[in-house]
């Protein structure tokens, strides 16, 4: 099974999630999307409508309203401990690049960063040398932790009707909190 971390604003998922799902669709197995937030039922519903998604795991907790990487990583690890996930996928955005290394470290596996192609369940293409060359890498880890370069994959179409399942939130990680957030215009 494949677990995709959804990026969202609690109302709907961001386009990067559609690209991550399209990448995940190239892997063998059922695709589940994790929507971790606060009052994020709208985002969960939107994720359920993405084509190819079999199930949406919806986590609702106040400390996930503006989640830290530590809180998201703890939540992903709790979900992974419950099910037989072989691939953990996130968009290679600021959030994904912040969360997934923490998950990989806790699982004691190598992370496959910024992939641009999928050749098989264990073989991936990623840029090296500042994007001037590409390497084909193979991972023998039981769980592959992957960030996806969203521009390398088409956006997954809408039209899905996945089930939304509520999942219990793990407690907030002590010492990590969001103190402010500003958007650049």
PDB file of C-alpha atoms in Angstrom:
ATOM      1  CA  UNK A   1       0.000   0.000   0.000  1.00  0.00           C
ATOM      2  CA  UNK A   2       1.039   3.569  -0.648  1.00  0.00           C
ATOM      3  CA  UNK A   3       0.486   6.492   1.719  1.00  0.00           C
ATOM      4  CA  UNK A   4       0.477   9.997   0.224  1.00  0.00           C
ATOM      5  CA  UNK A   5       0.785  12.986   2.545  1.00  0.00           C
ATOM      6  CA  UNK A   6      -1.746  15.614   1.470  1.00  0.00           C
ATOM      7  CA  UNK A   7      -0.809  19.267   1.476  1.00  0.00           C
ATOM      8  CA  UNK A   8      -3.890  21.336   2.192  1.00  0.00           C
ATOM      9  CA  UNK A   9      -5.296  24.510   3.717  1.00  0.00           C
ATOM     10  CA  UNK A  10      -7.923  22.590   5.755  1.00  0.00           C
ATOM     11  CA  UNK A  11     -10.537  23.430   3.101  1.00  0.00           C
ATOM     12  CA  UNK A  12      -9.078  21.717   0.027  1.00  0.00           C
ATOM     13  CA  UNK A  13      -5.929  19.925  -1.042  1.00  0.00           C
ATOM     14  CA  UNK A  14      -3.225  21.814  -2.891  1.00  0.00           C
ATOM     15  CA  UNK A  15      -2.326  20.960  -6.505  1.00  0.00           C
ATOM     16  CA  UNK A  16       0.973  19.400  -5.383  1.00  0.00           C
ATOM     17  CA  UNK A  17      -1.039  16.585  -3.803  1.00  0.00           C
ATOM     18  CA  UNK A  18      -2.639  15.749  -7.166  1.00  0.00           C
ATOM     19  CA  UNK A  19       0.845  15.394  -8.686  1.00  0.00           C
ATOM     20  CA  UNK A  20       2.025  13.212  -5.785  1.00  0.00           C
ATOM     21  CA  UNK A  21      -1.014  10.936  -6.259  1.00  0.00           C
ATOM     22  CA  UNK A  22      -0.234  10.682  -9.994  1.00  0.00           C
ATOM     23  CA  UNK A  23       3.305   9.586  -9.116  1.00  0.00           C
ATOM     24  CA  UNK A  24       1.973   7.111  -6.539  1.00  0.00           C
ATOM     25  CA  UNK A  25      -0.305   5.634  -9.215  1.00  0.00           C
ATOM     26  CA  UNK A  26       2.816   4.402 -11.029  1.00  0.00           C
ATOM     27  CA  UNK A  27       3.578   2.152  -8.044  1.00  0.00           C
ATOM     28  CA  UNK A  28       1.891  -1.182  -7.373  1.00  0.00           C
ATOM     29  CA  UNK A  29      -0.686  -1.091  -4.618  1.00  0.00           C
ATOM     30  CA  UNK A  30      -3.641   0.772  -3.219  1.00  0.00           C
ATOM     31  CA  UNK A  31      -3.260   4.522  -2.655  1.00  0.00           C
ATOM     32  CA  UNK A  32      -4.282   6.060   0.665  1.00  0.00           C
ATOM     33  CA  UNK A  33      -4.068   9.807   1.322  1.00  0.00           C
ATOM     34  CA  UNK A  34      -3.382  11.202   4.797  1.00  0.00           C
ATOM     35  CA  UNK A  35      -5.150  14.501   5.536  1.00  0.00           C
ATOM     36  CA  UNK A  36      -3.899  15.723   8.922  1.00  0.00           C
ATOM     37  CA  UNK A  37      -5.326  19.060  10.058  1.00  0.00           C
ATOM     38  CA  UNK A  38      -7.960  20.803  12.125  1.00  0.00           C
ATOM     39  CA  UNK A  39     -11.510  21.204  10.801  1.00  0.00           C
ATOM     40  CA  UNK A  40     -10.175  19.725   7.571  1.00  0.00           C
ATOM     41  CA  UNK A  41     -13.236  17.757   6.494  1.00  0.00           C
ATOM     42  CA  UNK A  42     -13.330  19.823   3.299  1.00  0.00           C
ATOM     43  CA  UNK A  43      -9.765  18.838   2.445  1.00  0.00           C
ATOM     44  CA  UNK A  44     -10.535  15.184   3.195  1.00  0.00           C
ATOM     45  CA  UNK A  45     -13.574  15.317   0.909  1.00  0.00           C
ATOM     46  CA  UNK A  46     -11.500  16.943  -1.822  1.00  0.00           C
ATOM     47  CA  UNK A  47      -8.783  14.264  -1.454  1.00  0.00           C
ATOM     48  CA  UNK A  48     -11.444  11.550  -1.737  1.00  0.00           C
ATOM     49  CA  UNK A  49     -12.426  12.958  -5.132  1.00  0.00           C
ATOM     50  CA  UNK A  50      -8.927  12.504  -6.596  1.00  0.00           C
ATOM     51  CA  UNK A  51      -8.884   9.701  -9.143  1.00  0.00           C
ATOM     52  CA  UNK A  52      -6.959   6.608  -8.089  1.00  0.00           C
ATOM     53  CA  UNK A  53      -7.297   7.190  -4.348  1.00  0.00           C
ATOM     54  CA  UNK A  54      -8.759   4.153  -2.548  1.00  0.00           C
ATOM     55  CA  UNK A  55      -9.018   5.642   0.951  1.00  0.00           C
ATOM     56  CA  UNK A  56      -8.528   8.947   2.749  1.00  0.00           C
ATOM     57  CA  UNK A  57      -7.271   8.864   6.321  1.00  0.00           C
ATOM     58  CA  UNK A  58      -8.551  11.987   8.075  1.00  0.00           C
ATOM     59  CA  UNK A  59      -6.885  13.123  11.300  1.00  0.00           C
ATOM     60  CA  UNK A  60      -8.440  16.056  13.145  1.00  0.00           C
ATOM     61  CA  UNK A  61      -6.685  17.749  16.070  1.00  0.00           C
ATOM     62  CA  UNK A  62      -6.205  21.328  17.223  1.00  0.00           C
ATOM     63  CA  UNK A  63      -2.408  21.003  17.203  1.00  0.00           C
ATOM     64  CA  UNK A  64      -2.597  20.127  13.476  1.00  0.00           C
ATOM     65  CA  UNK A  65      -4.266  23.438  12.530  1.00  0.00           C
ATOM     66  CA  UNK A  66      -0.786  24.745  11.680  1.00  0.00           C
ATOM     67  CA  UNK A  67       1.202  21.526  11.901  1.00  0.00           C
ATOM     68  CA  UNK A  68       4.907  21.354  12.573  1.00  0.00           C
ATOM     69  CA  UNK A  69       7.091  18.839  10.783  1.00  0.00           C
ATOM     70  CA  UNK A  70       7.525  17.019  14.079  1.00  0.00           C
ATOM     71  CA  UNK A  71       3.761  16.618  14.567  1.00  0.00           C
ATOM     72  CA  UNK A  72       3.169  15.476  10.980  1.00  0.00           C
ATOM     73  CA  UNK A  73       6.053  12.999  11.148  1.00  0.00           C
ATOM     74  CA  UNK A  74       4.681  11.536  14.392  1.00  0.00           C
ATOM     75  CA  UNK A  75       1.255  11.181  12.783  1.00  0.00           C
ATOM     76  CA  UNK A  76       2.655   9.491   9.676  1.00  0.00           C
ATOM     77  CA  UNK A  77       4.655   7.067  11.822  1.00  0.00           C
ATOM     78  CA  UNK A  78       1.535   6.179  13.817  1.00  0.00           C
ATOM     79  CA  UNK A  79      -0.375   5.435  10.605  1.00  0.00           C
ATOM     80  CA  UNK A  80       2.516   3.405   9.172  1.00  0.00           C
ATOM     81  CA  UNK A  81       2.682   1.330  12.362  1.00  0.00           C
ATOM     82  CA  UNK A  82      -0.956   0.296  11.836  1.00  0.00           C
ATOM     83  CA  UNK A  83      -0.903  -0.728   8.180  1.00  0.00           C
ATOM     84  CA  UNK A  84       1.369  -2.466   5.685  1.00  0.00           C
ATOM     85  CA  UNK A  85       2.593   0.593   3.796  1.00  0.00           C
ATOM     86  CA  UNK A  86       5.509  -0.011   1.441  1.00  0.00           C
ATOM     87  CA  UNK A  87       5.778   3.512   0.006  1.00  0.00           C
ATOM     88  CA  UNK A  88       5.357   6.887   1.730  1.00  0.00           C
ATOM     89  CA  UNK A  89       5.016   9.713  -0.780  1.00  0.00           C
ATOM     90  CA  UNK A  90       4.945  13.496  -0.349  1.00  0.00           C
ATOM     91  CA  UNK A  91       5.329  16.404  -2.751  1.00  0.00           C
ATOM     92  CA  UNK A  92       8.875  17.830  -2.799  1.00  0.00           C
ATOM     93  CA  UNK A  93       7.678  21.150  -1.412  1.00  0.00           C
ATOM     94  CA  UNK A  94       8.879  22.982   1.676  1.00  0.00           C
ATOM     95  CA  UNK A  95       6.552  20.935   3.836  1.00  0.00           C
ATOM     96  CA  UNK A  96       7.331  17.560   2.268  1.00  0.00           C
ATOM     97  CA  UNK A  97      11.067  18.197   2.365  1.00  0.00           C
ATOM     98  CA  UNK A  98      10.748  19.084   6.043  1.00  0.00           C
ATOM     99  CA  UNK A  99       8.579  16.135   7.142  1.00  0.00           C
ATOM    100  CA  UNK A 100       9.813  13.149   5.143  1.00  0.00           C
ATOM    101  CA  UNK A 101      13.479  13.140   6.319  1.00  0.00           C
ATOM    102  CA  UNK A 102      12.182  12.902   9.887  1.00  0.00           C
ATOM    103  CA  UNK A 103       9.999   9.939   8.920  1.00  0.00           C
ATOM    104  CA  UNK A 104      12.867   8.221   7.090  1.00  0.00           C
ATOM    105  CA  UNK A 105      15.204   8.707  10.054  1.00  0.00           C
ATOM    106  CA  UNK A 106      12.680   7.252  12.518  1.00  0.00           C
ATOM    107  CA  UNK A 107      12.115   4.259  10.211  1.00  0.00           C
ATOM    108  CA  UNK A 108      15.897   3.903   9.721  1.00  0.00           C
ATOM    109  CA  UNK A 109      15.598   3.927   5.926  1.00  0.00           C
ATOM    110  CA  UNK A 110      17.110   6.075   3.188  1.00  0.00           C
ATOM    111  CA  UNK A 111      14.957   8.798   1.691  1.00  0.00           C
ATOM    112  CA  UNK A 112      14.502   9.028  -2.071  1.00  0.00           C
ATOM    113  CA  UNK A 113      14.428  12.778  -2.652  1.00  0.00           C
ATOM    114  CA  UNK A 114      12.929  14.777  -5.491  1.00  0.00           C
ATOM    115  CA  UNK A 115      12.224  11.823  -7.776  1.00  0.00           C
ATOM    116  CA  UNK A 116      11.269  12.570 -11.367  1.00  0.00           C
ATOM    117  CA  UNK A 117      10.530   9.058 -12.566  1.00  0.00           C
ATOM    118  CA  UNK A 118       9.424   5.639 -11.364  1.00  0.00           C
ATOM    119  CA  UNK A 119      10.753   2.571 -13.170  1.00  0.00           C
ATOM    120  CA  UNK A 120       9.486  -0.067 -10.726  1.00  0.00           C
ATOM    121  CA  UNK A 121       8.442  -0.462  -7.107  1.00  0.00           C
ATOM    122  CA  UNK A 122      12.060  -0.159  -5.981  1.00  0.00           C
ATOM    123  CA  UNK A 123      13.746   1.798  -8.799  1.00  0.00           C
ATOM    124  CA  UNK A 124      13.472   5.561  -9.203  1.00  0.00           C
ATOM    125  CA  UNK A 125      15.004   8.397 -11.231  1.00  0.00           C
ATOM    126  CA  UNK A 126      16.209  11.528  -9.466  1.00  0.00           C
ATOM    127  CA  UNK A 127      18.256  14.564 -10.448  1.00  0.00           C
ATOM    128  CA  UNK A 128      21.884  14.934  -9.332  1.00  0.00           C
ATOM    129  CA  UNK A 129      24.550  17.600  -9.891  1.00  0.00           C
ATOM    130  CA  UNK A 130      22.085  20.480  -9.451  1.00  0.00           C
ATOM    131  CA  UNK A 131      19.706  18.874 -11.941  1.00  0.00           C
ATOM    132  CA  UNK A 132      22.295  18.620 -14.732  1.00  0.00           C
ATOM    133  CA  UNK A 133      22.244  14.818 -14.679  1.00  0.00           C
ATOM    134  CA  UNK A 134      19.847  12.083 -13.601  1.00  0.00           C
ATOM    135  CA  UNK A 135      20.585   8.969 -11.575  1.00  0.00           C
ATOM    136  CA  UNK A 136      18.583   5.775 -11.467  1.00  0.00           C
ATOM    137  CA  UNK A 137      18.556   4.537  -7.886  1.00  0.00           C
ATOM    138  CA  UNK A 138      17.276   1.332  -6.367  1.00  0.00           C
ATOM    139  CA  UNK A 139      16.157   0.957  -2.771  1.00  0.00           C
ATOM    140  CA  UNK A 140      15.979  -2.364  -0.977  1.00  0.00           C
ATOM    141  CA  UNK A 141      14.408  -0.803   2.129  1.00  0.00           C
ATOM    142  CA  UNK A 142      11.129  -2.393   3.218  1.00  0.00           C
ATOM    143  CA  UNK A 143       9.501   1.057   3.286  1.00  0.00           C
ATOM    144  CA  UNK A 144      10.416   3.632   0.657  1.00  0.00           C
ATOM    145  CA  UNK A 145      10.163   7.256   1.824  1.00  0.00           C
ATOM    146  CA  UNK A 146       9.830   9.432  -1.265  1.00  0.00           C
ATOM    147  CA  UNK A 147       9.477  13.093  -2.154  1.00  0.00           C
ATOM    148  CA  UNK A 148       8.173  13.752  -5.660  1.00  0.00           C
ATOM    149  CA  UNK A 149       9.172  16.617  -7.931  1.00  0.00           C
ATOM    150  CA  UNK A 150       5.638  17.669  -8.811  1.00  0.00           C
ATOM    151  CA  UNK A 151       6.521  19.166 -12.201  1.00  0.00           C
ATOM    152  CA  UNK A 152       7.700  15.731 -13.390  1.00  0.00           C
ATOM    153  CA  UNK A 153       4.263  14.127 -13.068  1.00  0.00           C
ATOM    154  CA  UNK A 154       0.895  15.043 -14.521  1.00  0.00           C
ATOM    155  CA  UNK A 155      -1.853  16.058 -12.130  1.00  0.00           C
ATOM    156  CA  UNK A 156      -4.169  13.232 -11.077  1.00  0.00           C
ATOM    157  CA  UNK A 157      -7.658  13.764 -12.431  1.00  0.00           C
ATOM    158  CA  UNK A 158     -10.717  14.282 -10.312  1.00  0.00           C
ATOM    159  CA  UNK A 159     -13.623  11.876 -10.361  1.00  0.00           C
ATOM    160  CA  UNK A 160     -12.686   9.522  -7.568  1.00  0.00           C
ATOM    161  CA  UNK A 161     -14.997   8.493  -4.757  1.00  0.00           C
ATOM    162  CA  UNK A 162     -12.735   7.149  -2.028  1.00  0.00           C
ATOM    163  CA  UNK A 163     -13.955   6.367   1.463  1.00  0.00           C
ATOM    164  CA  UNK A 164     -12.938   8.798   4.214  1.00  0.00           C
ATOM    165  CA  UNK A 165     -11.881   7.130   7.459  1.00  0.00           C
ATOM    166  CA  UNK A 166     -11.234   8.988  10.700  1.00  0.00           C
ATOM    167  CA  UNK A 167      -7.926   8.181  12.376  1.00  0.00           C
ATOM    168  CA  UNK A 168      -6.958   9.067  15.937  1.00  0.00           C
ATOM    169  CA  UNK A 169      -4.476  11.889  16.324  1.00  0.00           C
ATOM    170  CA  UNK A 170      -1.234  11.324  18.172  1.00  0.00           C
ATOM    171  CA  UNK A 171      -0.446  13.806  20.962  1.00  0.00           C
ATOM    172  CA  UNK A 172       1.396  16.991  20.043  1.00  0.00           C
ATOM    173  CA  UNK A 173       5.177  16.765  20.128  1.00  0.00           C
ATOM    174  CA  UNK A 174       6.547  18.830  23.015  1.00  0.00           C
ATOM    175  CA  UNK A 175       8.834  21.721  22.165  1.00  0.00           C
ATOM    176  CA  UNK A 176       7.632  22.318  18.612  1.00  0.00           C
ATOM    177  CA  UNK A 177       5.031  24.960  17.796  1.00  0.00           C
ATOM    178  CA  UNK A 178       4.238  27.469  15.089  1.00  0.00           C
ATOM    179  CA  UNK A 179       4.732  31.033  16.352  1.00  0.00           C
ATOM    180  CA  UNK A 180       3.782  32.835  13.155  1.00  0.00           C
ATOM    181  CA  UNK A 181       3.244  32.503   9.465  1.00  0.00           C
ATOM    182  CA  UNK A 182       3.431  35.034   6.649  1.00  0.00           C
ATOM    183  CA  UNK A 183       2.650  34.655   2.980  1.00  0.00           C
ATOM    184  CA  UNK A 184       4.853  36.392   0.447  1.00  0.00           C
ATOM    185  CA  UNK A 185       2.988  38.304  -2.229  1.00  0.00           C
TER     186      UNK A 185
END
